[in-house]
Amino acid sequence: MFKNIVVAVDGSDHATRALQVACDLAKHYDSQVHIAHTPQLETVAYALGHSAVEVKPSQEQVQAAGKAVIDKAIETAESMQIKPASTTIGNGTPSQEAVQAVKKNNADLIIVGRRGLGGLSSMLLGSTSQRIGHDADCAVMTVK
């Protein structure tokens, strides 16, 4: 039924559960699992007198954070006896990068956590998972 499953991860508990569901489905359907992540590091602002200075993370910090999330996701998948077919670290908007991963991997299912790390974005369903549900050209499963 599902040959290629993309799972979008962000390091949250919901994303870990989504990955576990993806791995379970992959076993049942003999599917390939593709892991996608887009790091979203927050900037820091320092007040200096009457002004503020915004300090953005370096590209190296962003890549290191992305690699850490992907490495943890690979470890989780392998603990369930699934070797990911591919991993992607995006550098744009998480929802757009996830939808691109669907296209790139010819996925027929994308699985996302219902809520991610941005807990205040939406009351019932995270804004990233909403956008993926709206934009993806395949079946979408959200996992709590």
Short mmCIF file of C-alpha atoms in Angstrom, two decimals:
data_model
loop_
_atom_site.label_atom_id
_atom_site.label_comp_id
_atom_site.label_asym_id
_atom_site.label_seq_id
_atom_site.Cartn_x
_atom_site.Cartn_y
_atom_site.Cartn_z
CA MET A 1 0.00 0.00 0.00
CA PHE A 2 2.73 2.47 0.98
CA LYS A 3 6.05 2.14 -0.83
CA ASN A 4 7.75 5.37 0.25
CA ILE A 5 7.04 7.00 3.59
CA VAL A 6 8.44 10.39 4.50
CA VAL A 7 8.53 11.24 8.17
CA ALA A 8 9.16 14.83 9.22
CA VAL A 9 11.04 15.12 12.51
CA ASP A 10 11.96 18.07 14.71
CA GLY A 11 13.24 16.42 17.87
CA SER A 12 9.91 16.64 19.71
CA ASP A 13 8.16 13.73 21.42
CA HIS A 14 5.37 13.86 18.82
CA ALA A 15 7.92 13.60 16.00
CA THR A 16 9.58 10.61 17.68
CA ARG A 17 6.19 8.92 17.91
CA ALA A 18 5.55 9.75 14.23
CA LEU A 19 8.87 8.09 13.34
CA GLN A 20 7.95 5.01 15.36
CA VAL A 21 4.62 4.76 13.52
CA ALA A 22 6.42 5.20 10.17
CA CYS A 23 8.82 2.37 11.04
CA ASP A 24 5.97 0.11 12.11
CA LEU A 25 4.09 0.76 8.87
CA ALA A 26 7.28 0.22 6.86
CA LYS A 27 7.62 -3.26 8.35
CA HIS A 28 4.03 -4.14 7.47
CA TYR A 29 4.12 -2.76 3.93
CA ASP A 30 7.79 -3.38 3.10
CA SER A 31 8.18 0.37 2.63
CA GLN A 32 11.15 2.68 2.43
CA VAL A 33 11.39 5.32 5.18
CA HIS A 34 12.77 8.76 4.33
CA ILE A 35 13.53 11.12 7.21
CA ALA A 36 13.26 14.89 6.71
CA HIS A 37 14.24 17.64 9.14
CA THR A 38 14.58 21.40 8.86
CA PRO A 39 16.42 23.04 11.77
CA GLN A 40 14.74 26.10 13.20
CA LEU A 41 17.07 27.69 15.72
CA GLU A 42 15.82 30.73 17.53
CA THR A 43 17.68 34.00 17.40
CA VAL A 44 18.75 35.74 20.57
CA ALA A 45 18.32 39.45 21.19
CA TYR A 46 20.43 41.44 23.62
CA ALA A 47 19.33 44.80 24.97
CA LEU A 48 22.08 47.40 24.81
CA GLY A 49 20.91 50.68 26.22
CA HIS A 50 17.97 51.86 24.12
CA SER A 51 18.47 49.35 21.32
CA ALA A 52 18.58 45.61 20.86
CA VAL A 53 21.02 43.49 18.91
CA GLU A 54 19.78 40.32 17.26
CA VAL A 55 22.25 37.44 17.16
CA LYS A 56 21.42 34.73 14.66
CA PRO A 57 22.92 31.25 14.86
CA SER A 58 25.76 30.55 12.45
CA GLN A 59 25.28 28.18 9.51
CA GLU A 60 27.57 25.73 11.31
CA GLN A 61 25.33 25.82 14.39
CA VAL A 62 22.24 25.24 12.26
CA GLN A 63 23.85 22.30 10.45
CA ALA A 64 25.09 20.80 13.73
CA ALA A 65 21.61 21.06 15.25
CA GLY A 66 20.09 19.47 12.15
CA LYS A 67 22.59 16.64 12.16
CA ALA A 68 21.90 15.94 15.85
CA VAL A 69 18.16 15.58 15.20
CA ILE A 70 18.74 13.37 12.14
CA ASP A 71 21.27 11.20 14.02
CA LYS A 72 18.76 10.66 16.84
CA ALA A 73 16.04 9.80 14.30
CA ILE A 74 18.32 7.28 12.57
CA GLU A 75 19.10 5.73 15.96
CA THR A 76 15.38 5.45 16.73
CA ALA A 77 14.61 3.87 13.34
CA GLU A 78 17.47 1.41 13.60
CA SER A 79 16.31 0.39 17.09
CA MET A 80 13.12 -0.71 15.31
CA GLN A 81 15.13 -2.61 12.67
CA ILE A 82 14.51 -0.02 9.94
CA LYS A 83 17.38 1.50 7.97
CA PRO A 84 16.26 4.84 6.55
CA ALA A 85 16.47 4.94 2.76
CA SER A 86 17.40 8.63 2.88
CA THR A 87 17.73 11.60 5.16
CA THR A 88 17.28 15.25 4.28
CA ILE A 89 18.26 18.33 6.24
CA GLY A 90 16.42 21.28 4.76
CA ASN A 91 17.20 24.95 5.14
CA GLY A 92 13.86 26.61 4.42
CA THR A 93 10.42 26.49 5.99
CA PRO A 94 9.79 23.11 7.67
CA SER A 95 6.46 22.53 5.91
CA GLN A 96 7.85 23.43 2.48
CA GLU A 97 10.90 21.24 2.99
CA ALA A 98 8.72 18.30 4.09
CA VAL A 99 6.52 18.66 1.00
CA GLN A 100 9.68 18.80 -1.14
CA ALA A 101 10.87 15.56 0.50
CA VAL A 102 7.55 13.97 -0.50
CA LYS A 103 8.12 14.96 -4.12
CA LYS A 104 11.81 14.04 -4.15
CA ASN A 105 11.13 10.56 -2.76
CA ASN A 106 7.90 9.92 -4.67
CA ALA A 107 6.22 9.32 -1.32
CA ASP A 108 2.70 8.04 -1.01
CA LEU A 109 2.52 8.90 2.71
CA ILE A 110 3.99 11.55 4.97
CA ILE A 111 3.80 11.18 8.72
CA VAL A 112 4.22 14.15 11.05
CA GLY A 113 3.80 14.79 14.73
CA ARG A 114 0.60 16.59 15.60
CA ARG A 115 2.53 19.15 17.57
CA GLY A 116 6.17 20.04 17.32
CA LEU A 117 8.53 22.18 19.32
CA GLY A 118 6.58 25.40 18.58
CA GLY A 119 3.89 24.65 21.16
CA LEU A 120 2.09 28.00 21.08
CA SER A 121 1.63 28.13 17.32
CA SER A 122 -1.76 26.48 17.31
CA MET A 123 -4.18 25.20 19.92
CA LEU A 124 -5.17 21.86 18.38
CA LEU A 125 -2.82 21.12 15.52
CA GLY A 126 0.63 22.53 14.94
CA SER A 127 0.94 25.08 12.15
CA THR A 128 3.61 23.02 10.35
CA SER A 129 1.50 19.87 10.36
CA GLN A 130 -1.52 21.89 9.17
CA ARG A 131 0.47 23.32 6.26
CA ILE A 132 1.84 19.89 5.30
CA GLY A 133 -1.69 18.48 5.38
CA HIS A 134 -2.81 21.24 3.07
CA ASP A 135 0.12 21.15 0.61
CA ALA A 136 1.23 17.51 0.36
CA ASP A 137 0.22 15.55 -2.75
CA CYS A 138 -0.04 12.29 -0.84
CA ALA A 139 -1.74 10.80 2.19
CA VAL A 140 -0.88 12.64 5.42
CA MET A 141 -0.93 11.08 8.87
CA THR A 142 -0.58 13.17 12.01
CA VAL A 143 0.47 11.40 15.17
CA LYS A 144 -0.05 12.45 18.75
#
